[in-house]
Amino acid sequence: MSDFSEELIRPTTEDEQGEPRAPSGTGMCFPWLQKHIETIATGGKQEKDFAQTTSACLSLIQEALLKHQWQRAAEYMHSYFQILEDSDSNKRQIAPEIIWRLGSEILYYHPKSSVETFNTFADRMKNIGVMNYLKISLQHALYLLHHGMLEDANRNLSQAETWRYGEKSSSQEVLINLIQAYKGLLQYYIWSKKKMELSQLDEDDYAYNTASQNMLNHSWKTSINLCALIQIPGVWDPFVKSYVEMLEFYGDQDGAREVLTNYAYDEKFPSNPNAHIYLYNFLKREKAPREKLISVLKILYQIVPSHKLMLEFHRLLRKSENEEHHKLGLEVLFGVLDFAGCTKNITAWKYLAKYLRQTLMGRHLAWVQEEWNSRKNWWPSFHFSYFRAKSDWKEDKALACEKALVAGLLLGKGCRYFRNISKQDHQVLKKKIKQIKKSVKKYSIVNPGL
Amino acid sequence: MDLEEAKEFKDRCSQCAAVSWGLTDEGKYYCTSCHNVTERSREVINTGAIPNTKIQAINRGLKRKRKLEKGWDWYVCEGFQHILYQQAKALQTLGVGPELKNEVLHNFWKRYLQKSKQAYCKNPVYTSRRKTTVLEDNPSHSDWDSEPELLSDLSCPSFVESGAESQPDVHTQKPFPIIKASQSETASVCSGSLDGVEYSLRKEKGIVKMTVPRTLAFCYLSLLWQRETITLADLLRFVEEEHIPYINAFQHFPEEMKLYGRDKGIFAIESWPNYEDIYKKVIEVATVLDLPRFPDITEDCYLHPNILCMKYLMEVNLPDEMHDLTCHVVKVTGMGEVDFLTFDPIAKKAKAVKYDVQAVAVIVVVLKLLFLLDDNLEWSLSNIAEKYNEKNEEDKPWFDFRKWYQVMKKAVDEKKQKWEEARAKYLWKSEKPLYHSAIDRSVVYKRREMVVSLQKQFSTLVGSTPTVEKQSPSSFQFSWTEEGGDRPCFHGHSLQGVLKQKGQSLMTKNSLYWLSTQKFCKSYCKHVTTYEESNFSLSYQFILNLFSFLLRIKTSLLHEEVSLIEKRLFKAKYSTTKKKSSRSRKARKC
């Protein structure tokens, strides 16, 4: 089968979030090229009708899946199974995985399907060949989780965990780790339920002791299951989060810090904003020094400049004694407002308005100009158009005022946005607008005299 | 057979899912409701029941020894004989006369066995190839005629069903003295038939080895000899619609004829027959068999172009009046003459007429004569017809090409889609899986079991209506109803709009014509012309696609046939283009 058809199925397969997905080159694919290559590979010899009809059958299944015609897909699937008996051993070998993907998809959505049918199908597919056992076991478990059957899922994972077949290939080893980790995650779930129960119990209660003992037991098993996986480079957010929660609960702050630091800073791991967020939140809970927090958020700022933690970052920078940090604080605010999703964030505008004024009062005109230079040809139409002024005023007057001040400071009092807002006649905001006018007159970076 | 003893076996039957087992004489379980015999035998399941360990050991030992199934001794040619028999029987149920099976095909086959020196000759090929002396001394050789245990008459029902008096003839059919091929003992190269290994290795020149596609060549030759009303395209379509056994035909062999190893390569087939391929094989087989001139194809034969044209005109919903024109073209080109139509394998250059393709090509030529098919004239003629029909609702309507196109396009597209879907759903693999060697066997069987159980599971998800209902065999693929509705019928429409009276005779209004092929290929590549779709008008493409779908042939084949007819029709034109090769495509019709 061509890569293309795999790609087609992929987006719709469920329960895959936790799995590592190898980047597939540039992500481009040429189905016609694949076909072309295939005909060359067979030496121009005409392929048998068997091959022709089965590949036609495959595309009909895919078409039916895309159109959510589960019954039709099942009809074709019925015929497609014969690919398992293909005399071409290459095709025969890749067939189980294709069948599993398509079949599980059909069984997931088909109205006549049930958990039992899915189970039989999965058990059957696991045992065709050896290469798919773990993968299918894991997906089977995820399916069961989806249906709230935790115990069955757990049993499934335990079975898969102990499965061995000769020399494990390296890819299989990762899968075993992943299976163990999912098992750990399940145990974490039970643990946190127990924790909830515990919190409702009185410490002097007789049951308290057994419950806490129980919890301890679980956490120990879980940590064993989880820690193997998170050593391997990858994105393991849910696993790391639950692992850290348990470590913290039992007071192993150093262990937790180590895990998080490793997860965030190890260069072998793919760049992952969540890793830094977890670490930041952990350090915040730990009441770590400001310097430390700033250094963590600095990295997050480089990865996701529009993240909502950036406003918190700004506050930290503002409070810092370091002059450099003050400059960065301004940069961060501008950065946040570069993003379309943040254009109506009143806090960001409020911070910017206030901080701009403060910076200009502190005679750091150069900082402002540095930021403004790269934005002056697109911000006016992006943020400060006449249309924007009107709609902002209509929707949120406070926002409009903050923006007006910024516009005035950056573009001078001749700018449309500022003019429009300052002309507005409003009882309550009268005073505020007056203040804005004053500030603009005093601090605007545009010199009206020139 | 003890039902009590079979009670401890609780599995569901793989065929009918019932749990009701009996024991066969060999100790294997069989399903009492569908008579499916399992692979599992009793002692494997219930070893504890056998008191003596020694017996158990012997049992196992025997089992191991019989890794390869043992059935009757049979020869590859007997297998083909069986397939031919099945095919002939199927043809008979399709309405073909019994003589085809009992006389014609039987004789052809006997002749083949003789020509290929497999039987009916002094020195059959096997004896001559292996220690001849020993075998000629072998007393059994002289009287193998009377040996009763020879299986050819057991396994392969003879073609002749007339009873006892023909039996001696069947006995002479038994092809070879039995020599157990020693190769079959070696593990990797083996076969269920006695000579499967040897057969697949035979590569002598001049021998036409029997293959599954060649069985169809035999069938067609007999049909042609009998001048039956089945064309080659029909035959192949019936094969695809499973009215004639072809793919997995070996499934119908008697239980005791075991197939494995090399037999797989000989009898398993994974493609439907292809028109051109079978056509070639027909000529090849006829030449090898050294057949005499076939019975004459005269005007009252189904295969005569006049009758076939009528049939195809009806099939594609064209007016009956066009038949006069097709007859005229057939007459002018001389394609209706007996000598042209009759197949004569001994003639210098054996050439059979592709009756169906040719008839269809005649219709294409007539359509070109009437409508030019240049994506222009046919539409303006349609406008005229449409206006006329609006005004004269009472009269016989004029044939409107556009309307016809719309109706046909829809019908063909639907049919084609159904056809493609049915093909995609086709189940190729036989219930009896074939394996290459003993090592392979259990794997192959397990795989089959797996597929069957998966299929069973998914069949519950399929709607209650059977997915592919088997069509009853018919030489017509379309039906057109008289009254309007979805599929209006154009048979009664008149061609007045495109013809004009001139003196005594009718002339086509259109006086132009273009040739499908300007220059024929004269090199050694064997094809006379090529068909590059995009070089031709859309109407022409549509017509070719329509007809080639009907016959399940490649469009290029039909295009070639059209060009060949035009060559006969416009002889003069071709001789002038020879002199002045650069001429416009359009030629005046004489």
CSV table of N, CA and C in Angstrom, one decimal, chain B residues 455-548:
chain,number,residue,atom,x,y,z
B,455,GLN,N,-14.3,-12.9,7.8
B,455,GLN,CA,-15.4,-12.6,6.9
B,455,GLN,C,-16.7,-12.8,7.6
B,456,LYS,N,-16.7,-13.9,8.4
B,456,LYS,CA,-18.0,-14.2,9.0
B,456,LYS,C,-18.4,-13.1,10.0
B,457,GLN,N,-17.3,-12.6,10.7
B,457,GLN,CA,-17.6,-11.5,11.6
B,457,GLN,C,-18.2,-10.3,10.9
B,458,PHE,N,-17.5,-9.9,9.8
B,458,PHE,CA,-18.0,-8.7,9.1
B,458,PHE,C,-19.3,-8.9,8.4
B,459,SER,N,-19.6,-10.1,8.0
B,459,SER,CA,-20.8,-10.3,7.3
B,459,SER,C,-22.0,-10.0,8.2
B,460,THR,N,-21.9,-10.0,9.5
B,460,THR,CA,-23.0,-9.6,10.4
B,460,THR,C,-23.2,-8.1,10.3
B,461,LEU,N,-22.1,-7.4,9.9
B,461,LEU,CA,-22.3,-5.9,9.8
B,461,LEU,C,-22.8,-5.4,8.5
B,462,VAL,N,-22.9,-6.3,7.6
B,462,VAL,CA,-23.4,-6.0,6.3
B,462,VAL,C,-24.9,-6.0,6.3
B,463,GLY,N,-25.6,-5.2,5.5
B,463,GLY,CA,-27.0,-5.1,5.5
B,463,GLY,C,-27.6,-6.5,5.2
B,464,SER,N,-28.9,-6.6,5.4
B,464,SER,CA,-29.5,-7.9,5.3
B,464,SER,C,-29.6,-8.4,3.9
B,465,THR,N,-29.7,-7.4,2.9
B,465,THR,CA,-29.8,-7.8,1.5
B,465,THR,C,-28.4,-8.4,1.1
B,466,PRO,N,-28.5,-9.5,0.3
B,466,PRO,CA,-27.3,-10.1,-0.2
B,466,PRO,C,-26.6,-9.1,-1.1
B,467,THR,N,-25.3,-9.0,-0.9
B,467,THR,CA,-24.6,-7.9,-1.5
B,467,THR,C,-24.4,-8.1,-3.0
B,468,VAL,N,-24.1,-9.2,-3.4
B,468,VAL,CA,-23.9,-9.4,-4.9
B,468,VAL,C,-24.9,-10.5,-5.3
B,469,GLU,N,-26.0,-10.1,-5.8
B,469,GLU,CA,-26.9,-11.1,-6.3
B,469,GLU,C,-26.4,-11.6,-7.7
B,470,LYS,N,-26.5,-12.9,-7.8
B,470,LYS,CA,-26.0,-13.5,-9.1
B,470,LYS,C,-27.0,-13.2,-10.2
B,471,GLN,N,-26.4,-12.6,-11.3
B,471,GLN,CA,-27.3,-12.3,-12.4
B,471,GLN,C,-27.6,-13.6,-13.1
B,472,SER,N,-28.8,-13.7,-13.6
B,472,SER,CA,-29.1,-14.9,-14.5
B,472,SER,C,-28.4,-14.6,-15.8
B,473,PRO,N,-27.9,-15.6,-16.4
B,473,PRO,CA,-27.1,-15.4,-17.6
B,473,PRO,C,-28.0,-14.9,-18.8
B,474,SER,N,-27.5,-13.9,-19.5
B,474,SER,CA,-28.3,-13.4,-20.6
B,474,SER,C,-27.3,-12.8,-21.6
B,475,SER,N,-27.6,-12.9,-22.9
B,475,SER,CA,-26.7,-12.3,-23.9
B,475,SER,C,-27.0,-10.8,-24.0
B,476,PHE,N,-28.0,-10.3,-23.3
B,476,PHE,CA,-28.3,-8.9,-23.3
B,476,PHE,C,-27.9,-8.4,-21.9
B,477,GLN,N,-27.3,-7.2,-21.9
B,477,GLN,CA,-26.9,-6.6,-20.7
B,477,GLN,C,-27.8,-5.4,-20.3
B,478,PHE,N,-28.5,-4.9,-21.3
B,478,PHE,CA,-29.4,-3.8,-21.1
B,478,PHE,C,-30.8,-4.2,-21.5
B,479,SER,N,-31.8,-3.5,-20.9
B,479,SER,CA,-33.1,-3.7,-21.4
B,479,SER,C,-33.8,-2.4,-21.5
B,480,TRP,N,-34.5,-2.2,-22.5
B,480,TRP,CA,-35.1,-0.9,-22.8
B,480,TRP,C,-36.6,-1.0,-22.9
B,481,THR,N,-37.3,-0.2,-22.2
B,481,THR,CA,-38.8,-0.3,-22.2
B,481,THR,C,-39.4,0.6,-23.2
B,482,GLU,N,-40.6,0.2,-23.7
B,482,GLU,CA,-41.2,1.0,-24.8
B,482,GLU,C,-41.6,2.3,-24.3
B,483,GLU,N,-42.4,2.3,-23.2
B,483,GLU,CA,-43.0,3.6,-22.7
B,483,GLU,C,-41.9,4.4,-22.1
B,484,GLY,N,-42.0,5.7,-22.2
B,484,GLY,CA,-41.1,6.7,-21.7
B,484,GLY,C,-40.3,6.3,-20.4
B,485,GLY,N,-40.5,7.1,-19.4
B,485,GLY,CA,-39.9,6.8,-18.1
B,485,GLY,C,-38.4,7.0,-18.1
B,486,ASP,N,-37.7,6.2,-17.3
B,486,ASP,CA,-36.3,6.4,-17.1
B,486,ASP,C,-35.5,5.9,-18.2
B,487,ARG,N,-35.9,4.8,-18.8
B,487,ARG,CA,-35.0,4.2,-19.9
B,487,ARG,C,-35.8,4.1,-21.2
B,488,PRO,N,-36.1,5.3,-21.8
B,488,PRO,CA,-36.9,5.2,-23.0
B,488,PRO,C,-36.2,4.4,-24.1
B,489,CYS,N,-37.0,3.9,-25.0
B,489,CYS,CA,-36.5,3.0,-26.0
B,489,CYS,C,-36.5,3.7,-27.4
B,490,PHE,N,-35.4,3.6,-28.1
B,490,PHE,CA,-35.2,4.3,-29.4
B,490,PHE,C,-35.4,3.4,-30.6
B,491,HIS,N,-35.7,2.1,-30.3
B,491,HIS,CA,-35.7,1.2,-31.4
B,491,HIS,C,-36.7,1.6,-32.5
B,492,GLY,N,-37.8,2.2,-32.2
B,492,GLY,CA,-38.8,2.5,-33.2
B,492,GLY,C,-38.6,3.9,-33.9
B,493,HIS,N,-37.6,4.6,-33.4
B,493,HIS,CA,-37.4,5.9,-34.0
B,493,HIS,C,-36.9,5.9,-35.4
B,494,SER,N,-37.2,7.0,-36.1
B,494,SER,CA,-36.9,6.9,-37.6
B,494,SER,C,-35.7,7.7,-37.9
B,495,LEU,N,-35.1,7.4,-39.0
B,495,LEU,CA,-33.8,8.0,-39.4
B,495,LEU,C,-34.1,9.1,-40.4
B,496,GLN,N,-35.4,9.5,-40.6
B,496,GLN,CA,-35.7,10.4,-41.6
B,496,GLN,C,-35.0,11.7,-41.5
B,497,GLY,N,-34.7,12.1,-40.3
B,497,GLY,CA,-34.0,13.4,-40.2
B,497,GLY,C,-32.6,13.4,-40.7
B,498,VAL,N,-32.0,12.2,-40.9
B,498,VAL,CA,-30.6,12.2,-41.4
B,498,VAL,C,-30.4,11.6,-42.8
B,499,LEU,N,-31.6,11.2,-43.3
B,499,LEU,CA,-31.5,10.6,-44.7
B,499,LEU,C,-32.3,11.5,-45.6
B,500,LYS,N,-31.9,11.4,-46.9
B,500,LYS,CA,-32.7,12.2,-47.9
B,500,LYS,C,-32.9,11.3,-49.1
B,501,GLN,N,-34.1,11.6,-49.8
B,501,GLN,CA,-34.4,10.8,-51.0
B,501,GLN,C,-33.6,11.4,-52.1
B,502,LYS,N,-33.0,10.4,-52.9
B,502,LYS,CA,-32.3,10.9,-54.1
B,502,LYS,C,-32.6,9.9,-55.2
B,503,GLY,N,-33.5,10.3,-56.1
B,503,GLY,CA,-33.9,9.4,-57.1
B,503,GLY,C,-34.7,8.2,-56.4
B,504,GLN,N,-34.2,7.0,-56.7
B,504,GLN,CA,-34.8,5.8,-56.2
B,504,GLN,C,-34.3,5.5,-54.7
B,505,SER,N,-33.1,6.0,-54.5
B,505,SER,CA,-32.5,5.5,-53.2
B,505,SER,C,-32.4,6.6,-52.2
B,506,LEU,N,-32.2,6.1,-50.9
B,506,LEU,CA,-32.0,7.0,-49.8
B,506,LEU,C,-30.5,7.4,-49.7
B,507,MET,N,-30.2,8.6,-49.4
B,507,MET,CA,-28.8,9.0,-49.2
B,507,MET,C,-28.7,9.6,-47.8
B,508,THR,N,-27.5,9.5,-47.2
B,508,THR,CA,-27.3,10.2,-45.9
B,508,THR,C,-27.2,11.7,-46.2
B,509,LYS,N,-27.8,12.5,-45.4
B,509,LYS,CA,-27.7,13.9,-45.5
B,509,LYS,C,-26.3,14.4,-45.4
B,510,ASN,N,-25.6,13.7,-44.5
B,510,ASN,CA,-24.2,14.0,-44.3
B,510,ASN,C,-23.4,13.4,-45.4
B,511,SER,N,-22.6,14.3,-46.0
B,511,SER,CA,-21.8,13.7,-47.1
B,511,SER,C,-20.3,13.6,-46.8
B,512,LEU,N,-20.0,13.9,-45.5
B,512,LEU,CA,-18.6,13.9,-45.2
B,512,LEU,C,-18.2,12.6,-44.4
B,513,TYR,N,-16.9,12.4,-44.3
B,513,TYR,CA,-16.5,11.2,-43.5
B,513,TYR,C,-15.0,11.4,-43.2
B,514,TRP,N,-14.7,11.0,-42.0
B,514,TRP,CA,-13.2,11.0,-41.7
B,514,TRP,C,-12.8,9.6,-41.3
B,515,LEU,N,-11.5,9.3,-41.6
B,515,LEU,CA,-11.0,7.9,-41.4
B,515,LEU,C,-10.4,7.8,-40.0
B,516,SER,N,-10.7,6.7,-39.3
B,516,SER,CA,-10.2,6.5,-38.0
B,516,SER,C,-8.7,6.3,-38.0
B,517,THR,N,-8.2,5.7,-39.1
B,517,THR,CA,-6.8,5.6,-39.3
B,517,THR,C,-6.4,6.0,-40.7
B,518,GLN,N,-5.5,6.9,-40.8
B,518,GLN,CA,-5.0,7.4,-42.1
B,518,GLN,C,-4.0,6.4,-42.7
B,519,LYS,N,-3.1,6.1,-41.9
B,519,LYS,CA,-2.0,5.2,-42.5
B,519,LYS,C,-1.9,4.0,-41.5
B,520,PHE,N,-1.8,2.8,-42.1
B,520,PHE,CA,-1.7,1.6,-41.3
B,520,PHE,C,-0.2,1.3,-41.0
B,521,CYS,N,0.0,0.7,-39.9
B,521,CYS,CA,1.3,0.4,-39.5
B,521,CYS,C,1.8,-0.8,-40.2
B,522,LYS,N,2.9,-0.7,-40.9
B,522,LYS,CA,3.3,-1.9,-41.7
B,522,LYS,C,4.6,-2.6,-41.2
B,523,SER,N,5.0,-2.2,-40.0
B,523,SER,CA,6.2,-2.8,-39.5
B,523,SER,C,5.9,-4.1,-38.9
B,524,TYR,N,6.9,-4.7,-38.2
B,524,TYR,CA,6.7,-6.0,-37.7
B,524,TYR,C,6.1,-6.1,-36.3
B,525,CYS,N,5.6,-4.9,-35.8
B,525,CYS,CA,5.1,-4.9,-34.5
B,525,CYS,C,3.7,-5.5,-34.3
B,526,LYS,N,3.2,-5.9,-35.4
B,526,LYS,CA,1.9,-6.7,-35.4
B,526,LYS,C,0.6,-6.0,-35.2
B,527,HIS,N,0.7,-4.8,-34.6
B,527,HIS,CA,-0.6,-4.1,-34.5
B,527,HIS,C,-0.7,-3.2,-35.7
B,528,VAL,N,-2.0,-3.0,-36.2
B,528,VAL,CA,-2.1,-2.3,-37.4
B,528,VAL,C,-2.2,-0.8,-37.2
B,529,THR,N,-2.7,-0.4,-36.0
B,529,THR,CA,-2.9,1.0,-35.7
B,529,THR,C,-2.8,1.2,-34.2
B,530,THR,N,-2.8,2.5,-33.8
B,530,THR,CA,-2.8,2.8,-32.4
B,530,THR,C,-4.0,3.7,-32.1
B,531,TYR,N,-4.4,3.7,-30.9
B,531,TYR,CA,-5.5,4.6,-30.5
B,531,TYR,C,-5.1,5.5,-29.4
B,532,GLU,N,-4.9,6.8,-29.8
B,532,GLU,CA,-4.6,7.8,-28.8
B,532,GLU,C,-5.9,8.6,-28.6
B,533,GLU,N,-6.6,8.3,-27.5
B,533,GLU,CA,-7.9,8.8,-27.2
B,533,GLU,C,-8.1,10.3,-27.5
B,534,SER,N,-7.1,11.1,-27.0
B,534,SER,CA,-7.3,12.5,-27.1
B,534,SER,C,-7.3,13.1,-28.5
B,535,ASN,N,-6.9,12.2,-29.5
B,535,ASN,CA,-6.8,12.7,-30.9
B,535,ASN,C,-8.2,12.7,-31.5
B,536,PHE,N,-9.2,12.1,-30.8
B,536,PHE,CA,-10.5,11.8,-31.4
B,536,PHE,C,-11.6,12.6,-30.8
B,537,SER,N,-12.7,12.8,-31.5
B,537,SER,CA,-13.8,13.6,-31.0
B,537,SER,C,-14.4,12.9,-29.8
B,538,LEU,N,-15.1,13.7,-29.0
B,538,LEU,CA,-15.6,13.1,-27.8
B,538,LEU,C,-16.7,12.1,-28.1
B,539,SER,N,-17.5,12.4,-29.1
B,539,SER,CA,-18.6,11.4,-29.4
B,539,SER,C,-18.0,10.1,-29.8
B,540,TYR,N,-16.9,10.2,-30.6
B,540,TYR,CA,-16.3,8.9,-31.1
B,540,TYR,C,-15.8,8.2,-29.9
B,541,GLN,N,-15.1,8.9,-28.9
B,541,GLN,CA,-14.6,8.3,-27.7
B,541,GLN,C,-15.8,7.6,-26.9
B,542,PHE,N,-16.9,8.3,-26.9
B,542,PHE,CA,-18.0,7.8,-26.1
B,542,PHE,C,-18.5,6.5,-26.7
B,543,ILE,N,-18.7,6.5,-28.0
B,543,ILE,CA,-19.2,5.3,-28.7
B,543,ILE,C,-18.2,4.1,-28.5
B,544,LEU,N,-16.9,4.4,-28.7
B,544,LEU,CA,-16.0,3.3,-28.5
B,544,LEU,C,-16.0,2.8,-27.1
B,545,ASN,N,-16.1,3.7,-26.1
B,545,ASN,CA,-16.1,3.2,-24.8
B,545,ASN,C,-17.3,2.4,-24.5
B,546,LEU,N,-18.4,2.9,-25.0
B,546,LEU,CA,-19.7,2.2,-24.8
B,546,LEU,C,-19.6,0.7,-25.3
B,547,PHE,N,-19.2,0.6,-26.5
B,547,PHE,CA,-19.1,-0.7,-27.1
B,547,PHE,C,-18.0,-1.6,-26.5
B,548,SER,N,-16.9,-1.0,-26.2
B,548,SER,CA,-15.8,-1.9,-25.7
B,548,SER,C,-16.2,-2.3,-24.2
